[in-house]
Amino acid sequence: MRQSRRSRFGDLIRAASPSDRRRFLADLWTARGWETAVEDRLVVVRRGDRIDRIAVVSRSWLRLSPTVPDGATVVVALGDPARTRRAAPDDARVLSVDDLYELVRYGLPGGRGDDLVADHFGVRLADLPADGGGGGAGYTEGAGVARPGPFASVLPPSFSSLPVAPLLFAALLVAAVVVTAGSGGVPVLGDALGGQQPSSPTPVATTPESTPTPEPRTVAPGVTTAGVENATLLAAAHRGAAANRSYRWTLRYRESIAGDETGREVEVVHVEAPHVYVSEVERAGQLRAFPRPTASEDAYADGTTRYARRPAEPDGVAARVLDPDVRDGPGRQASRAARYLEWYLSADETSVARVTSVTNATVESGTPLYRIEGRDTDFPRSRDYRVEAVVEEGGFVRSMRVTYETRDGLGVEVWFAYDAVGETTVTRPAWLDRADGSNGGRTVVPANASG
């Protein structure tokens, strides 16, 4: 039987040379809207104010743990993702071969992912059987592990290296002899083996008809009735939706030990347009974890320049002129939110349900809302990870709440929500008016500054 697309892709990426893999990843991230460059052992990708450094880690037969290049923030594991996770930095994302396959097959213009694979490896995945069918690859789907035979769990270890077909035939033969044994213990061979069947009639078992399980239905980009299928696709849809509306975005980050709060940060962002916004942050207590989703400084942007409140600067303010390419993008705040959604909604188990109660203006206006619930994740390394989010049909995520406990017992809660959607305006903050200088600060960086 022909090899499935997913299994064949796993074979192709594992068989490629390290340099070929890096070139393929660079082209894949480029197709997904990133600026890319191959630097030494890493693929460096940039979109807006986000920079990731992607490394590919091969399976290692000689080491207990694979070697992860320094500086990697995204690690593609060609072997066991769990082993790679243990060797990777705590804040790095680990992608399995299955995850990489999903990035190729989904979220790109029609056929683009297949063209990339064909350009780099000479094989069109579309010409192979669809996933879910059998395959002759000798690998499980995306795992790169030899597929065990049906009797692997009951055979002694010394048999595990023998050909499966003779063992399977022998097992069936023994089963036939045992099942067809007569009342005196003398074997009676069945028709299939050239013998005679007993004359007594064989009762026919009746099996009730099973109700077919309905196919998952898409309810938002990257989300189906079965759960979150592609957090990257959902994050991109949210980024696009947030870039086209005004809003107030409130973010709260809280740390606790044994339930007692030890510190918190609350950031309120008013966004009038992608590059017209004001952000203010309040802090209380002592915070241990870093990085955090809340901003590290108050900021204001007027469409062409971003000002940051920094006491160490001569006038207490630093100014950056936005690059024209940046001004054409979705904006700093929409990109931040998309990054957090991709992180926190990439849970191992997710479920989706329609929101039926009228709790806000979105439901009242008739726009369908869906509640996403998830648990367990590799990012961040944690215990008791839980996430809940409410998303509109078009992909705009109205709110999200994440709770987990770090390995050293620190409780973390991340929460954000949007309101005043379509009704928010921005005024110049008082702290900028008090600064000296015609541009509100003497530190000006005129090129390649993020929005």
Coordinates of N, CA, C and O in Angstrom, one line a residue, residues 14-99:
R14 N 13.5 14.1 7.2 CA 14.5 13.5 8.0 C 15.7 13.1 7.0 O 16.9 13.1 7.5
A15 N 15.4 12.8 5.8 CA 16.5 12.3 4.9 C 17.3 13.5 4.3 O 18.4 13.3 3.8
A16 N 16.7 14.7 4.4 CA 17.4 15.9 3.8 C 18.7 16.2 4.6 O 18.8 15.9 5.8
S17 N 19.6 16.9 3.9 CA 20.8 17.4 4.6 C 20.4 18.6 5.5 O 19.4 19.2 5.3
P18 N 21.2 18.9 6.5 CA 20.9 20.0 7.4 C 20.7 21.3 6.7 O 19.8 22.1 7.0
S19 N 21.6 21.6 5.7 CA 21.4 22.8 4.9 C 20.2 22.8 4.1 O 19.5 23.9 4.0
D20 N 19.8 21.7 3.5 CA 18.5 21.6 2.8 C 17.3 21.8 3.7 O 16.4 22.5 3.3
R21 N 17.4 21.3 4.9 CA 16.3 21.5 5.8 C 16.1 23.0 6.1 O 15.0 23.5 6.2
R22 N 17.3 23.7 6.4 CA 17.2 25.1 6.7 C 16.7 25.9 5.6 O 15.9 26.8 5.8
R23 N 17.1 25.6 4.4 CA 16.5 26.3 3.2 C 15.0 26.1 3.1 O 14.3 27.0 2.7
F24 N 14.6 24.9 3.3 CA 13.2 24.6 3.2 C 12.4 25.4 4.3 O 11.3 26.0 4.0
L25 N 12.9 25.4 5.5 CA 12.2 26.1 6.6 C 12.1 27.6 6.3 O 11.1 28.3 6.5
A26 N 13.2 28.2 5.7 CA 13.2 29.6 5.4 C 12.2 29.9 4.4 O 11.4 30.9 4.5
D27 N 12.0 29.0 3.4 CA 11.0 29.3 2.3 C 9.6 29.1 2.9 O 8.7 29.8 2.5
L28 N 9.4 28.1 3.8 CA 8.1 27.9 4.4 C 7.7 29.1 5.2 O 6.6 29.6 5.1
W29 N 8.6 29.6 6.1 CA 8.3 30.8 6.9 C 8.1 32.0 6.0 O 7.2 32.9 6.3
T30 N 8.8 32.1 4.9 CA 8.6 33.2 4.0 C 7.2 33.2 3.4 O 6.5 34.2 3.3
A31 N 6.7 32.0 3.0 CA 5.4 31.8 2.5 C 4.3 32.1 3.5 O 3.2 32.5 3.1
R32 N 4.7 32.1 4.8 CA 3.7 32.4 5.8 C 3.8 33.9 6.3 O 3.2 34.2 7.3
G33 N 4.6 34.7 5.5 CA 4.6 36.1 5.7 C 5.7 36.6 6.6 O 5.6 37.8 7.1
W34 N 6.8 35.9 6.8 CA 7.9 36.3 7.6 C 9.1 36.7 6.7 O 9.2 36.2 5.5
E35 N 9.9 37.6 7.2 CA 11.2 37.9 6.6 C 12.2 36.9 7.1 O 12.3 36.7 8.3
T36 N 13.0 36.2 6.3 CA 13.8 35.1 6.7 C 15.3 35.3 6.3 O 15.5 35.9 5.2
A37 N 16.1 34.6 7.0 CA 17.6 34.6 6.6 C 18.2 33.3 7.3 O 17.8 33.0 8.5
V38 N 19.1 32.7 6.6 CA 19.8 31.5 7.2 C 21.1 32.0 7.8 O 21.9 32.6 7.0
E39 N 21.3 31.9 9.0 CA 22.5 32.3 9.7 C 23.1 31.2 10.5 O 22.6 30.7 11.5
D40 N 24.2 30.6 9.9 CA 24.9 29.5 10.5 C 24.0 28.3 10.7 O 23.4 27.9 9.7
R41 N 23.7 27.9 11.9 CA 22.9 26.7 12.1 C 21.4 27.1 12.4 O 20.6 26.2 12.7
L42 N 21.1 28.3 12.3 CA 19.7 28.8 12.6 C 19.1 29.4 11.4 O 19.7 30.0 10.5
V43 N 17.7 29.4 11.4 CA 16.9 30.1 10.4 C 16.3 31.3 11.2 O 15.5 31.0 12.1
V44 N 16.7 32.5 10.9 CA 16.2 33.7 11.6 C 15.0 34.3 10.9 O 15.1 34.6 9.7
V45 N 13.9 34.4 11.6 CA 12.7 34.9 10.9 C 12.2 36.1 11.7 O 12.2 36.2 12.9
R46 N 11.6 37.0 10.9 CA 11.2 38.3 11.6 C 9.8 38.7 11.0 O 9.6 38.6 9.8
R47 N 8.9 39.1 11.9 CA 7.6 39.6 11.4 C 7.2 40.7 12.4 O 7.0 40.4 13.6
G48 N 7.1 42.0 12.0 CA 6.8 43.0 12.9 C 7.9 43.1 14.0 O 9.1 43.2 13.6
D49 N 7.5 43.1 15.2 CA 8.5 43.2 16.3 C 8.9 41.9 16.9 O 9.6 41.8 17.9
R50 N 8.5 40.8 16.2 CA 8.9 39.5 16.7 C 10.0 38.9 15.9 O 10.0 38.9 14.6
I51 N 11.0 38.3 16.5 CA 12.1 37.6 15.9 C 12.2 36.2 16.5 O 12.2 36.1 17.7
D52 N 12.2 35.2 15.7 CA 12.4 33.8 16.1 C 13.7 33.3 15.5 O 14.0 33.6 14.3
R53 N 14.3 32.4 16.2 CA 15.5 31.7 15.6 C 15.2 30.2 15.7 O 15.1 29.6 16.7
I54 N 15.1 29.6 14.5 CA 14.6 28.2 14.3 C 15.8 27.3 14.1 O 16.7 27.5 13.3
A55 N 15.8 26.2 14.9 CA 16.8 25.2 14.8 C 16.2 23.8 14.5 O 15.0 23.6 14.9
V56 N 16.9 23.0 13.8 CA 16.4 21.6 13.5 C 17.3 20.7 14.2 O 18.5 20.7 14.1
V57 N 16.7 19.8 15.1 CA 17.4 18.9 15.9 C 17.1 17.4 15.4 O 16.0 17.0 15.4
S58 N 18.2 16.7 15.0 CA 18.0 15.4 14.5 C 17.9 14.4 15.7 O 18.3 14.7 16.8
R59 N 17.4 13.2 15.3 CA 17.5 12.1 16.3 C 18.9 11.7 16.6 O 19.8 11.7 15.7
S60 N 19.1 11.4 17.9 CA 20.5 11.1 18.3 C 20.5 9.7 18.9 O 19.7 9.4 19.8
W61 N 21.3 8.8 18.3 CA 21.4 7.4 18.8 C 22.5 7.3 19.8 O 22.5 6.3 20.5
L62 N 23.4 8.2 19.9 CA 24.5 8.1 20.8 C 24.4 8.9 22.1 O 25.1 8.6 23.0
R63 N 23.5 9.9 22.1 CA 23.4 10.8 23.2 C 22.0 10.6 23.9 O 21.1 10.2 23.2
L64 N 22.0 10.8 25.2 CA 20.7 10.7 25.9 C 19.8 11.8 25.5 O 18.6 11.7 25.4
S65 N 20.4 13.0 25.2 CA 19.6 14.2 24.8 C 20.2 14.8 23.6 O 21.4 14.8 23.4
P66 N 19.4 15.3 22.7 CA 19.9 15.9 21.5 C 20.5 17.3 21.8 O 20.3 17.8 22.9
T67 N 21.3 17.8 20.9 CA 22.0 19.1 21.2 C 21.2 20.2 20.5 O 21.0 20.1 19.3
V68 N 20.8 21.2 21.2 CA 20.1 22.3 20.7 C 21.0 23.5 20.6 O 21.7 23.9 21.5
P69 N 21.1 24.1 19.4 CA 22.0 25.3 19.2 C 21.7 26.4 20.1 O 20.5 26.7 20.5
D70 N 22.7 27.1 20.6 CA 22.4 28.3 21.4 C 21.6 29.4 20.7 O 21.8 29.6 19.5
G71 N 20.7 30.0 21.4 CA 19.9 31.1 20.9 C 18.7 30.6 20.2 O 17.9 31.5 19.8
A72 N 18.4 29.3 20.1 CA 17.2 28.9 19.4 C 16.0 29.2 20.2 O 15.9 28.9 21.4
T73 N 14.9 29.7 19.6 CA 13.7 30.0 20.3 C 12.6 29.1 19.7 O 11.5 29.0 20.4
V74 N 12.8 28.5 18.6 CA 11.9 27.5 18.0 C 12.7 26.3 17.6 O 13.7 26.5 16.9
V75 N 12.4 25.1 18.0 CA 13.2 23.9 17.8 C 12.3 22.9 17.1 O 11.2 22.5 17.6
V76 N 12.7 22.4 15.9 CA 12.0 21.4 15.1 C 12.6 20.1 15.5 O 13.8 19.9 15.2
A77 N 11.9 19.2 16.1 CA 12.4 17.9 16.6 C 12.1 16.8 15.6 O 11.0 16.5 15.3
L78 N 13.2 16.3 15.0 CA 13.0 15.2 14.0 C 12.9 13.8 14.7 O 12.5 12.9 14.1
G79 N 13.3 13.8 16.0 CA 13.1 12.6 16.8 C 12.0 12.8 17.8 O 10.9 13.4 17.5
D80 N 12.2 12.3 19.0 CA 11.2 12.3 20.1 C 11.1 13.7 20.6 O 12.0 14.3 21.1
P81 N 9.9 14.4 20.4 CA 9.7 15.8 20.9 C 9.9 15.9 22.4 O 10.4 16.9 22.9
A82 N 9.6 14.9 23.1 CA 9.7 15.0 24.6 C 11.2 15.1 25.0 O 11.6 15.8 25.9
R83 N 12.1 14.3 24.3 CA 13.5 14.3 24.6 C 14.1 15.7 24.2 O 14.9 16.3 24.9
T84 N 13.6 16.2 23.1 CA 14.1 17.5 22.6 C 13.6 18.6 23.6 O 14.3 19.6 23.9
R85 N 12.4 18.5 24.1 CA 11.8 19.5 25.0 C 12.7 19.6 26.3 O 13.0 20.7 26.8
R86 N 13.2 18.4 26.7 CA 14.1 18.4 27.9 C 15.4 19.1 27.7 O 16.1 19.7 28.6
A87 N 15.9 19.1 26.4 CA 17.2 19.7 26.1 C 17.1 21.1 25.7 O 18.1 21.8 25.6
A88 N 15.9 21.6 25.3 CA 15.7 22.9 24.8 C 15.6 23.9 25.9 O 15.2 23.6 27.1
P89 N 15.8 25.2 25.7 CA 15.6 26.3 26.7 C 14.1 26.3 27.1 O 13.2 25.9 26.3
D90 N 13.9 26.7 28.3 CA 12.5 26.7 28.9 C 11.5 27.5 28.0 O 10.3 27.1 27.9
D91 N 12.0 28.6 27.5 CA 11.1 29.5 26.7 C 11.0 29.2 25.2 O 10.4 29.9 24.5
A92 N 11.7 28.1 24.8 CA 11.7 27.7 23.4 C 10.4 26.9 23.1 O 10.0 26.1 23.9
R93 N 9.9 27.1 21.9 CA 8.8 26.2 21.4 C 9.4 25.0 20.7 O 10.3 25.2 19.9
V94 N 8.8 23.8 20.9 CA 9.3 22.6 20.3 C 8.2 22.1 19.3 O 7.1 21.9 19.7
L95 N 8.6 22.0 18.0 CA 7.6 21.5 17.0 C 8.1 20.1 16.6 O 9.2 19.8 16.3
S96 N 7.1 19.2 16.5 CA 7.3 17.9 16.0 C 7.3 17.9 14.5 O 6.9 18.9 13.9
V97 N 7.6 16.8 13.9 CA 7.5 16.6 12.4 C 6.0 16.8 12.1 O 5.7 17.4 11.0
D98 N 5.1 16.3 12.9 CA 3.7 16.4 12.6 C 3.3 17.9 12.6 O 2.5 18.4 11.8
D99 N 3.8 18.7 13.6 CA 3.5 20.1 13.6 C 4.0 20.8 12.4 O 3.4 21.7 11.8

